[in-house]
Short mmCIF file of C-alpha atoms in Angstrom, two decimals:
data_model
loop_
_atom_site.label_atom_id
_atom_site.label_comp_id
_atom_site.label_asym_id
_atom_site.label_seq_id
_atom_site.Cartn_x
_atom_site.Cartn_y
_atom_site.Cartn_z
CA UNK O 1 -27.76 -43.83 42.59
CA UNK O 2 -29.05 -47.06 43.10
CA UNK O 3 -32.82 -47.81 42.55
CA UNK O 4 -35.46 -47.25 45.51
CA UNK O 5 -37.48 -50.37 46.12
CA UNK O 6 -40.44 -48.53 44.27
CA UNK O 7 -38.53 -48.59 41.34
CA UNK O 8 -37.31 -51.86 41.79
CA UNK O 9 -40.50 -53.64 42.26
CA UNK O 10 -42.01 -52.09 38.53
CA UNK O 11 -38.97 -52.95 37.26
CA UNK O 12 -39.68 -56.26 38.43
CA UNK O 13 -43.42 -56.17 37.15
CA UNK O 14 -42.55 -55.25 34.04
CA UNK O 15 -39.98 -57.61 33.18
CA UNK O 16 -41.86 -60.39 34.35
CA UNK O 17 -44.86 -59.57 32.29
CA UNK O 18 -42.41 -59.53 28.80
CA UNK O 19 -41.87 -63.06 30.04
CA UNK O 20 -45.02 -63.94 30.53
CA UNK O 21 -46.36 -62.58 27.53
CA UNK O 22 -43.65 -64.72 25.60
CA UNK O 23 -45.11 -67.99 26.64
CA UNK O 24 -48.00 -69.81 26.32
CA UNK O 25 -51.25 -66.89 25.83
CA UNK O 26 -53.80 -68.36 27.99
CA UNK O 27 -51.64 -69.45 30.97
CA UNK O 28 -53.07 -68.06 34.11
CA UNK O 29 -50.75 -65.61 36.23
CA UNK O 30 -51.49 -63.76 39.30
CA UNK O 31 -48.58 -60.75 39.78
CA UNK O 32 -49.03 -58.55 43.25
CA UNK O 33 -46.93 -55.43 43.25
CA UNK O 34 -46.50 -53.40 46.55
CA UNK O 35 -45.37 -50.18 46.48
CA UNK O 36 -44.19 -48.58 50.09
CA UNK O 37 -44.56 -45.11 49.26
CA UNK O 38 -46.36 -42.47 49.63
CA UNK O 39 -45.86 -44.35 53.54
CA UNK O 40 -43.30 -42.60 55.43
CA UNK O 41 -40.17 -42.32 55.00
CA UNK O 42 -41.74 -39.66 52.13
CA UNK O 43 -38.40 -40.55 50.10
CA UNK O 44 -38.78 -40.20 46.38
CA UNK O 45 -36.33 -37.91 43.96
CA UNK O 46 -36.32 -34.36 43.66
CA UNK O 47 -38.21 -34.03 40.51
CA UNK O 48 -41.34 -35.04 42.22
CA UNK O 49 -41.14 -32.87 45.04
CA UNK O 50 -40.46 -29.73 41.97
CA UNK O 51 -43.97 -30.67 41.17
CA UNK O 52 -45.48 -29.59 44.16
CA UNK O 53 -44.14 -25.98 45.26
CA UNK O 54 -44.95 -24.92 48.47
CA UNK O 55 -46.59 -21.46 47.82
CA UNK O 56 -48.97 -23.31 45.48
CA UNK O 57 -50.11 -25.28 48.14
CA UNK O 58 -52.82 -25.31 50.22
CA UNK O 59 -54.05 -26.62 53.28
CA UNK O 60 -57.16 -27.72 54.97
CA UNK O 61 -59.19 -25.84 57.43
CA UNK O 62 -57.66 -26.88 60.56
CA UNK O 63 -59.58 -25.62 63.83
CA UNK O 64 -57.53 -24.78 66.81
CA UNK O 65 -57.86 -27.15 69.86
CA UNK O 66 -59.80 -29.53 67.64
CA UNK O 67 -57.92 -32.78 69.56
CA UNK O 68 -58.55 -31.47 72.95
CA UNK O 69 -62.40 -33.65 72.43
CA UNK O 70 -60.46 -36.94 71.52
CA UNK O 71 -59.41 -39.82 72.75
CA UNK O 72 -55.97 -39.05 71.68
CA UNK O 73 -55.29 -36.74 73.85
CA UNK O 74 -53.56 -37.44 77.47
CA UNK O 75 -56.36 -36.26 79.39
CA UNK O 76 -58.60 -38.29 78.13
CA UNK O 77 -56.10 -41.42 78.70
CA UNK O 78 -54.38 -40.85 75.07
CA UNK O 79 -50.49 -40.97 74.33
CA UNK O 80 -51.03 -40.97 70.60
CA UNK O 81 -48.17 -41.79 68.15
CA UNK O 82 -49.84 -40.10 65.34
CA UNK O 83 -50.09 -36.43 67.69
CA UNK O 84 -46.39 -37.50 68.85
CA UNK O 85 -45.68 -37.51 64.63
CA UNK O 86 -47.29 -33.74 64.62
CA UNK O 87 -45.76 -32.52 67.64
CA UNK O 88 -42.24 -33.14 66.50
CA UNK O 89 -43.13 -32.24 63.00
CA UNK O 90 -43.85 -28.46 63.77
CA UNK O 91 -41.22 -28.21 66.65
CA UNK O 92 -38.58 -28.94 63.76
CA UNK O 93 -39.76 -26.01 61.87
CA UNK O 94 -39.53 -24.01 64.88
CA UNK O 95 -43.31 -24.20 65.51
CA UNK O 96 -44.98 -22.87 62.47
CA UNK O 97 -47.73 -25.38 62.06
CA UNK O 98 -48.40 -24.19 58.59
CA UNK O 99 -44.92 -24.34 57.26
CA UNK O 100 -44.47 -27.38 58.65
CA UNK O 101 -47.69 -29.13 57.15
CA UNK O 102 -47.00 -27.87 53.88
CA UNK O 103 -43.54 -29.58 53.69
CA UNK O 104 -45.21 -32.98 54.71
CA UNK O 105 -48.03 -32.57 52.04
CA UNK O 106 -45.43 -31.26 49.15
CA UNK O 107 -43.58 -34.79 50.62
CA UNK O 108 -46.63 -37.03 50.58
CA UNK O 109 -47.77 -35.80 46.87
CA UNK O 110 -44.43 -36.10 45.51
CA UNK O 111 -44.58 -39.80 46.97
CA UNK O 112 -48.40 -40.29 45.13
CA UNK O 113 -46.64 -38.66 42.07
CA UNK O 114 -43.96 -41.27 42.39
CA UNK O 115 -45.86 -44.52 42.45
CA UNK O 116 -48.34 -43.08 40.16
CA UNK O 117 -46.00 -43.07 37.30
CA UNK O 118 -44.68 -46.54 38.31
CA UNK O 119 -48.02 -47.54 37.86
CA UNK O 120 -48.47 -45.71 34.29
CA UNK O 121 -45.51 -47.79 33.52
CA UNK O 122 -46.39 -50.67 34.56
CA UNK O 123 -49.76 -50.67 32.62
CA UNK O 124 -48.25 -49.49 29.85
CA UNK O 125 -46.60 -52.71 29.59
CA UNK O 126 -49.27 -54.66 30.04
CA UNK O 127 -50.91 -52.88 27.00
CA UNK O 128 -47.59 -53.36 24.75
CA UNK O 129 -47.48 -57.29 25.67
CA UNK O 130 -50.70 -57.79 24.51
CA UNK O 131 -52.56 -58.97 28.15
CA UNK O 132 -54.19 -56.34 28.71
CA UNK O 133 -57.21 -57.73 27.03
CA UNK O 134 -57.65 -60.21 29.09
CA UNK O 135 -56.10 -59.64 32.79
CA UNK O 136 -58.00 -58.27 35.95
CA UNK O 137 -56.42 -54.85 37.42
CA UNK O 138 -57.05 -54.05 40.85
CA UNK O 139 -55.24 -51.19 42.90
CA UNK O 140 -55.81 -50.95 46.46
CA UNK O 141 -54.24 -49.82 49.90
CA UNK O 142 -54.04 -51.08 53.26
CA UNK O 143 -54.70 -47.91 55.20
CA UNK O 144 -55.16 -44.29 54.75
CA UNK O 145 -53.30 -40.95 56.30
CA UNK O 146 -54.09 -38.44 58.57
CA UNK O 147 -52.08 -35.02 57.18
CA UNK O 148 -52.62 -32.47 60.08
CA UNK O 149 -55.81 -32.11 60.70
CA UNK O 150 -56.83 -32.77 64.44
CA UNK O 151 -53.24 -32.10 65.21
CA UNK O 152 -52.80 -36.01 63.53
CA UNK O 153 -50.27 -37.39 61.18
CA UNK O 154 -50.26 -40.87 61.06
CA UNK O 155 -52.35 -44.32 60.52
CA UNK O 156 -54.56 -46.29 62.50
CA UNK O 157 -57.19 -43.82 63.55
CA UNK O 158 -61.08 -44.29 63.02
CA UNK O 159 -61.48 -41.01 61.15
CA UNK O 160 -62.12 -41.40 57.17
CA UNK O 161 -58.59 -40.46 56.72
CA UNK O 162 -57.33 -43.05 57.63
CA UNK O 163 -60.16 -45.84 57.27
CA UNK O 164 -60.77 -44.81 53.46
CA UNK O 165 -58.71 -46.67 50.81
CA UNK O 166 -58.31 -46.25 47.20
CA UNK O 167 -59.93 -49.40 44.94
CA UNK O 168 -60.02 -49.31 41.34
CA UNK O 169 -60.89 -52.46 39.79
CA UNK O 170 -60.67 -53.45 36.30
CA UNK O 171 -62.33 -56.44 34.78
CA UNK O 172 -62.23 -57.04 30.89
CA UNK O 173 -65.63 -57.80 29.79
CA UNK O 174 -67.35 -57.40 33.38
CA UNK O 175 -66.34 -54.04 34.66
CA UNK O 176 -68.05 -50.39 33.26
CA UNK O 177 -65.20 -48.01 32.31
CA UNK O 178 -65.34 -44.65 34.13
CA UNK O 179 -68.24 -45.82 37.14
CA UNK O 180 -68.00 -45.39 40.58
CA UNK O 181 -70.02 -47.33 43.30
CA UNK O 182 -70.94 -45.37 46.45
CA UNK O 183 -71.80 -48.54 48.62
CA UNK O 184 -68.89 -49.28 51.03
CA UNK O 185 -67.14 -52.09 51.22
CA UNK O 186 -64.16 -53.77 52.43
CA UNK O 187 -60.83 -55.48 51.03
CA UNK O 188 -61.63 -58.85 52.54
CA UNK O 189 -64.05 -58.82 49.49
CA UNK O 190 -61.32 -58.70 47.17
CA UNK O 191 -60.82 -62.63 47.29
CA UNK O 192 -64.40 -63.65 46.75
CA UNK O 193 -64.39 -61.31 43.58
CA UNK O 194 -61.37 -62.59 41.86
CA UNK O 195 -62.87 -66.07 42.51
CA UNK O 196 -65.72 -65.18 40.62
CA UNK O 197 -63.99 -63.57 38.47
CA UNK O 198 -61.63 -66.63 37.44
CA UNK O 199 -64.30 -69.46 37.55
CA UNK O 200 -62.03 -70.51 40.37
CA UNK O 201 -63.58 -72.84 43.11
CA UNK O 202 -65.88 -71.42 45.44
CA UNK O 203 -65.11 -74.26 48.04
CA UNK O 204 -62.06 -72.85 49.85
CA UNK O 205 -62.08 -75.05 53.27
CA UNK O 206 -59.70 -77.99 52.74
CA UNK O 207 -62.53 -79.91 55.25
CA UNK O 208 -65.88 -79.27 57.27
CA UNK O 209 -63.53 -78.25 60.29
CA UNK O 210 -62.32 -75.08 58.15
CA UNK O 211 -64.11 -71.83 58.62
CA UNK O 212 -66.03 -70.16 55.45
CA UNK O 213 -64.51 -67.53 53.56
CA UNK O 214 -64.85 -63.98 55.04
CA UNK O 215 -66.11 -60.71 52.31
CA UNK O 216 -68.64 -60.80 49.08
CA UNK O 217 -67.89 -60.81 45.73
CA UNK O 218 -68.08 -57.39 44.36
CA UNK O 219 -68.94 -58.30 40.80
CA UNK O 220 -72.73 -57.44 40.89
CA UNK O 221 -71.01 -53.55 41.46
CA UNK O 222 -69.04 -54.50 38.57
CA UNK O 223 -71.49 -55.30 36.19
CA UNK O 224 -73.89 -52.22 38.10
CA UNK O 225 -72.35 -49.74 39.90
CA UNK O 226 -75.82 -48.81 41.42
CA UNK O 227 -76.83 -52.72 41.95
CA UNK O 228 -79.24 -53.62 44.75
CA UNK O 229 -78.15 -57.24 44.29
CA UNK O 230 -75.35 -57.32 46.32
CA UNK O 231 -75.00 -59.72 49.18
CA UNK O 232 -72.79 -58.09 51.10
CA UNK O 233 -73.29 -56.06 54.25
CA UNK O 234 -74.91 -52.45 54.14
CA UNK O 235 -71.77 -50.76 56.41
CA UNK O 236 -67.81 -51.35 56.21
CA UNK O 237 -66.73 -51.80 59.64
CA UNK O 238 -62.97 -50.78 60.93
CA UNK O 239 -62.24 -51.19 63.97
CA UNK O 240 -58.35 -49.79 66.24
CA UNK O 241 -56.98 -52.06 69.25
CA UNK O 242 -54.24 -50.10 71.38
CA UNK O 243 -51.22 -52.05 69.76
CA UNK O 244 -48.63 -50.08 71.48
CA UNK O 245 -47.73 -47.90 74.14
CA UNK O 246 -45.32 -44.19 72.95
CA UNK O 247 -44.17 -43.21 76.56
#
């Protein structure tokens, strides 16, 4: 078979960083590598889904008529996509919710399972070419999933599911391995960190008339992962505009 464009983009990654690492050693480099999965289409080969059988799953705790309080619903004005997504779901396994939820999260963790070892890969290399020592690692996502809970499968809903991203950051010489921050924050502060990071300008307005750069540097958390020096705001704010209409 052909490759998926998972595989082709850490194929990608990791050629380019053999090239890089044959040049000059302190040339700067910035590499982003977007994987689509575990988004849907949950597409990834078989061995991944063997992982994951489905009698050694288990779901959450998923209260009956939990949606009927929503604004997803129709009765309260709602014509969800992501309740569309669940409806179909279980009426393609002939209604058995559980079944049906248990394919989609075998799916989905063969799809983390996936990307997951493109990423092993991918850092791998960076170790065996020698810049690991001295290049910045952040992973990230855009959005979250709902997985069945509140009759929901989809994006772009203000519950943690989908709000709540991963970000691992990994600065050599700045960052404390194995620390987790608890303060909440937000991806626009990605660009003021690897400014900081990188000595790089803090000036980013080509004139007065430009506006000043949005998010905080997230370096104090860094350094701290308990720092009260932050500048940053105390809350991460999300916020969903009706960007479609599902008849």
């Amino acid at each position: 078979r052909g490759l998926t464009a998972d595989e082709s983009n850490a194929q990608w990654a990791m050629d380019r960083m053999r090239e890089l690492s044959k040049g000059e050693a302190e040339t700067p480099f910035f590499m982003a590598v977007g994987f689509m999965r575990p988004h849907t289409p949950l597409i990834v080969p078989q061995r991944f889904f063997d992982l994951y059988p489905l009698e050694s799953l288990s779901l959450p705790a998923i209260l009956e008529g939990d949606i009927k309080d929503t604004y997803l619903t129709k009765s309260r004005g709602g014509n969800d996509r992501g309740v569309k997504i669940f409806e179909s779901l279980v009426a393609s396994y002939g209604g058995d919710r559980v079944l049906a939820l248990k394919h989609f999260t075998q799916a989905y963790l063969a799809c983390v399972s996936s990307v997951d070892e493109h990423i092993g890969a991918i850092l791998n290399t960076l170790e065996q070419t020698g810049l690991a020592k001295n290049t910045i690692i952040v992973f990230t996502s855009d959005h979250g999933w709902g997985t069945g809970p509140k009759d929901y499968v989809y994006k772009n809903s203000l519950w943690e599911e989908s709000t709540r991203v991963p970000l691992i950051i990994r600065a050599p010489g700045v960052s404390q391995a194995g620390t987790k921050a608890s303060h909440p924050v937000s991806l626009v502060d990605l660009f003021p960190t690897l400014i900081e990071l990188c000595s790089l300008p803090e000036e980013t307005r080509l004139s007065e008339n430009g506006a000043p750069l949005d998010g905080h540097s997230l370096v104090p958390f860094l350094r701290n992962a308990n720092s009260r020096n932050w500048s940053g705001p105390a809350a991460a704010l999300t916020a969903v505009h009706k960007w479609n209409n599902f008849d």
